[in-house]
Amino acid sequence: MVHGLAASAAVPRGMLVADAWSQLGDAVAPLSNASGRPLARTVKLLLDPLVLRPAQNPRFSGGVVAIEHVDALRQAILDAGPALAATAAWFQLVKRARRRAGITEGHPQDLYFQRCFELAHLHGDPAPLADAADIAAAAVGDVHAERGEVSVDRLRRFLTDPARTAELSGLLHDAWSHRPEAPQPGPNPGLVAFLDDCATAPDPRLWKALADTAVGTAEAAGLDSPGVAHDYGLTSRERPAAPELGERASKRGLPKPFDRSIMERLFAAFTTWFQRESMNDIPSLVTGEIKRSAAPWQLAEEPSRVAMALGRDASAGLGAEAAESGTDANARLLNRWRRESYVHRVLRLPDATAISVEVRGTRGAYLRRLWVRLHGRELRGEATGADEVWDLLDGALRSVVMDQRDRLKRSLEREEDRT
Amino acid sequence: MTGFAVERTATAIRVGARPPRPERTALVEARGALLFWDVLDRHAHPAAEIFDARAADWLWEVYGPDTAAAILGDAESVATEWESPVLDAARDLAHLHWAGAWWPGSHAAAVPALPGGLLRAETAWRTAALDHLLDDEDAVERALAGLDLGDLPVLGTDPALAESVATLQERLTDLAETFGVELHANVRTRPEDWALAAGGEAPDLAVASGSDPIDWALVPHGLLDAAGEATWQFGQRSGAWVITVTAPAAPGAEPVPLIGLFDTVEIPLHLDRGAGAFTGEAPAPPDFAMRLRGQVRVYAPRFAVPGDSPDEDREAIIAFARDRLSAPDATLTERAAA
């Protein structure tokens, strides 16, 4: 299938992976899509971190692979063939066990792919095992029990326990009364330079320097001035105020990020992400969240704050009638936004201006989405590398835009239902 | 062999050109690029706008590795004969997206409506075949979430089709399990056909009348007959001056309220299933007789704002749709509609 290898000195990595993958045959079909390619999550959760490991094997990283490493990459996948085939077989059994247990929460690929890879290494191919179904059922039970540990119920009990409320309120009060005075930011050429290159050639040294010199913290200084955080869409208040501890939360009608209670902040992360095993226990989650709420951008880690400052600058002009772009990242986000109105016409969706979809509020929705994602990464202890920043900035806009599109489609259906 | 000119701008690499009009455009939103097919100028390979070459690392799947390298390099024109299941799936998905938006159902032109449930099901299946190169990371989940297996047509009369639908249903059930989406399977009850007493009869005495083609972009898909024209009549009823507007309904149209706009007069239209048309009547303002040179436009409120009427290739598109019903590469949805 791979043609013209000799013609160039490098080959698209995806093509090599597809080629090697197709040699693994039907055994890996449960991990493949209908075109016979590995599923996006097969690459993200299995091939990259567990087979190719580009961090350890830089020769396998990037979009193209040098011609001299082509055979090695192919061989790495073929060598993993039996393990991947067993992983696929375990995934089928695990899906069946999940169905039998009546479990519907979470994404099966996110939840079980790596667990199935472990099972493949522990037990090999499940086919000859008499107790394979039991092992699969136990694995499913295990995954969901781990997640049950840090449950919304336990969070609510902890936060509303009368024996603790005074202490937690005291912590919250202390955190908010001792907020450090943020230095006034000067113009920072580092943010502009990073935004200019982050989509094409992100500079890890610059990314580290921005965090090391607390540029994100400095850029948060204006947030306490009247109207600033409000205009970014992060609060409905004139200026941010200390959150409540909170007693309840529901997925619908969550307030804007800075207006969320401690309960709501943690609740939102619990229901959105499914890797609770990487989260702390409840008491440290709650005290951590209390401290975080009083921190610059209401985020705990400097890289997250830098990312908010980058997102703020990259999203300038989003949703406005006409906007001139500044940095390259800003131009790319504005282009995505312009492309979207073209796509609306091609898909014959309602004109957003003809119905009550908040187009002008797009930048606020964008910064809220970005904040929520950064907050979730902090809770899961995920570090953000320089080369992930653009995907984060762009992904938040894509997610906002797709939600708007869904609302437009639903408005069409509602129109039919109303009559 | 498909050939394209390649042009590089500050923000994109353009391979060929976008189709000239939305209703001709079959689109796939891939990671880092848009892929376009023109339904009236059909080629195996799509035109493209690549706005993020780093993200478009799948380009070889659609054009072949050599052509992809030339596009990302400095070629000013490229040609390709590449064939692959991924290219086929992308072309099908683009076509299904087009059909969902612009399929010109028409009594007048004898183009049946497509079965909507089957269209969504087939779209979800083709979406899943491209999960590795779509822009939206949750495209498969999104497509599955909009599905209702209860909406799949029962095709007792054609065993081959019925079997294809059953296979599709089986695949989607498995797919839903792999992606953690709970499929709905409600048997939907369709509202009975009823006739609305919505007026719209001709005035007692018409002094002027006319008709204008319907602007597809002003109404949601599947409401108005794609080949139809909106007609208006100005006259007297019981001594009062009125304007009446009628627009033929598409096969299977839902009773969504529309508006006929003649000059500045808005005439609310309702579906009259008995008449197979959206009709309505409004009092004409005193000076209306002076404004009869205008044209009537029909639009859906909260969907579009009427602007300039564009030229559409409606006849060619209707002919294309009619051909599709018996095309050798027709989708399952089209075969089921025929």
PDB file of N, CA and C in Angstrom, chain A residues 14 16 30 36 68 73 90 97 134 141 145 151 178 183 186 195 216 282 284 313 319 329 341 354 410 418:
ATOM      1  N   GLY A  14       1.269   8.728   9.861  1.00  0.00           N
ATOM      2  CA  GLY A  14      -0.036   8.088   9.804  1.00  0.00           C
ATOM      3  C   GLY A  14      -0.092   6.994   8.756  1.00  0.00           C
ATOM      4  N   LEU A  16       2.462   5.133   7.704  1.00  0.00           N
ATOM      5  CA  LEU A  16       3.210   3.970   8.192  1.00  0.00           C
ATOM      6  C   LEU A  16       2.392   3.184   9.204  1.00  0.00           C
ATOM      7  N   PRO A  30     -11.744  -4.805  16.450  1.00  0.00           N
ATOM      8  CA  PRO A  30     -12.454  -4.060  17.504  1.00  0.00           C
ATOM      9  C   PRO A  30     -11.769  -2.746  17.893  1.00  0.00           C
ATOM     10  N   GLY A  36     -10.775   0.393   8.443  1.00  0.00           N
ATOM     11  CA  GLY A  36      -9.643  -0.446   8.793  1.00  0.00           C
ATOM     12  C   GLY A  36      -8.481   0.298   9.425  1.00  0.00           C
ATOM     13  N   GLU A  68      15.021   6.225   7.280  1.00  0.00           N
ATOM     14  CA  GLU A  68      15.811   5.167   7.906  1.00  0.00           C
ATOM     15  C   GLU A  68      15.117   4.550   9.134  1.00  0.00           C
ATOM     16  N   LEU A  73       9.716   1.490  12.872  1.00  0.00           N
ATOM     17  CA  LEU A  73       8.367   1.824  13.330  1.00  0.00           C
ATOM     18  C   LEU A  73       7.393   0.698  12.975  1.00  0.00           C
ATOM     19  N   TRP A  90     -10.000  -8.750  24.529  1.00  0.00           N
ATOM     20  CA  TRP A  90     -10.439  -8.387  25.882  1.00  0.00           C
ATOM     21  C   TRP A  90     -11.451  -7.245  25.835  1.00  0.00           C
ATOM     22  N   ALA A  97     -19.333  -7.368  29.306  1.00  0.00           N
ATOM     23  CA  ALA A  97     -19.502  -7.330  30.760  1.00  0.00           C
ATOM     24  C   ALA A  97     -20.149  -6.008  31.179  1.00  0.00           C
ATOM     25  N   ASP A 134     -15.301 -13.888  33.480  1.00  0.00           N
ATOM     26  CA  ASP A 134     -15.258 -13.438  34.879  1.00  0.00           C
ATOM     27  C   ASP A 134     -14.185 -12.375  35.069  1.00  0.00           C
ATOM     28  N   GLY A 141     -15.917  -4.100  36.996  1.00  0.00           N
ATOM     29  CA  GLY A 141     -16.290  -3.737  38.367  1.00  0.00           C
ATOM     30  C   GLY A 141     -15.218  -2.883  39.018  1.00  0.00           C
ATOM     31  N   ALA A 145     -15.550   0.777  40.438  1.00  0.00           N
ATOM     32  CA  ALA A 145     -15.410   0.936  41.883  1.00  0.00           C
ATOM     33  C   ALA A 145     -14.406   2.039  42.175  1.00  0.00           C
ATOM     34  N   SER A 151     -16.980  10.003  44.902  1.00  0.00           N
ATOM     35  CA  SER A 151     -18.280  10.191  44.276  1.00  0.00           C
ATOM     36  C   SER A 151     -18.855  11.544  44.670  1.00  0.00           C
ATOM     37  N   HIS A 178      -6.241  36.704  52.278  1.00  0.00           N
ATOM     38  CA  HIS A 178      -4.790  36.820  52.101  1.00  0.00           C
ATOM     39  C   HIS A 178      -4.374  36.656  50.647  1.00  0.00           C
ATOM     40  N   PRO A 183       1.300  41.841  40.847  1.00  0.00           N
ATOM     41  CA  PRO A 183       2.071  42.924  40.244  1.00  0.00           C
ATOM     42  C   PRO A 183       1.369  43.406  38.974  1.00  0.00           C
ATOM     43  N   GLY A 186       3.487  44.470  32.773  1.00  0.00           N
ATOM     44  CA  GLY A 186       3.952  45.349  31.709  1.00  0.00           C
ATOM     45  C   GLY A 186       3.579  44.689  30.404  1.00  0.00           C
ATOM     46  N   LEU A 195       2.257  33.072  20.951  1.00  0.00           N
ATOM     47  CA  LEU A 195       1.042  32.929  20.146  1.00  0.00           C
ATOM     48  C   LEU A 195       1.359  32.901  18.652  1.00  0.00           C
ATOM     49  N   GLY A 216       1.607  34.492  33.770  1.00  0.00           N
ATOM     50  CA  GLY A 216       0.168  34.248  33.913  1.00  0.00           C
ATOM     51  C   GLY A 216      -0.389  34.936  35.140  1.00  0.00           C
ATOM     52  N   ILE A 282     -11.060  13.144  48.764  1.00  0.00           N
ATOM     53  CA  ILE A 282     -11.987  14.271  48.884  1.00  0.00           C
ATOM     54  C   ILE A 282     -11.465  15.411  49.764  1.00  0.00           C
ATOM     55  N   SER A 284      -8.485  16.483  50.460  1.00  0.00           N
ATOM     56  CA  SER A 284      -7.462  17.321  49.820  1.00  0.00           C
ATOM     57  C   SER A 284      -7.996  17.977  48.556  1.00  0.00           C
ATOM     58  N   ASP A 313      -5.778  36.570  24.913  1.00  0.00           N
ATOM     59  CA  ASP A 313      -5.241  37.348  23.791  1.00  0.00           C
ATOM     60  C   ASP A 313      -5.569  36.709  22.440  1.00  0.00           C
ATOM     61  N   GLY A 319     -16.489  36.524  17.542  1.00  0.00           N
ATOM     62  CA  GLY A 319     -17.903  36.849  17.620  1.00  0.00           C
ATOM     63  C   GLY A 319     -18.206  38.282  17.238  1.00  0.00           C
ATOM     64  N   ALA A 329      -1.935  32.870  16.231  1.00  0.00           N
ATOM     65  CA  ALA A 329      -2.964  32.066  16.907  1.00  0.00           C
ATOM     66  C   ALA A 329      -4.300  32.787  16.845  1.00  0.00           C
ATOM     67  N   SER A 341     -19.304  30.125   9.774  1.00  0.00           N
ATOM     68  CA  SER A 341     -20.512  30.685   9.166  1.00  0.00           C
ATOM     69  C   SER A 341     -20.655  30.178   7.729  1.00  0.00           C
ATOM     70  N   ALA A 354     -30.517  35.216  13.089  1.00  0.00           N
ATOM     71  CA  ALA A 354     -31.968  35.238  12.986  1.00  0.00           C
ATOM     72  C   ALA A 354     -32.627  34.600  14.206  1.00  0.00           C
ATOM     73  N   ARG A 410     -30.951  21.932  17.131  1.00  0.00           N
ATOM     74  CA  ARG A 410     -32.083  21.665  18.032  1.00  0.00           C
ATOM     75  C   ARG A 410     -33.172  22.705  17.844  1.00  0.00           C
ATOM     76  N   ARG A 418     -42.914  22.376  18.202  1.00  0.00           N
ATOM     77  CA  ARG A 418     -43.824  23.384  18.726  1.00  0.00           C
ATOM     78  C   ARG A 418     -45.175  23.344  18.027  1.00  0.00           C
TER      79      ARG A 418
END
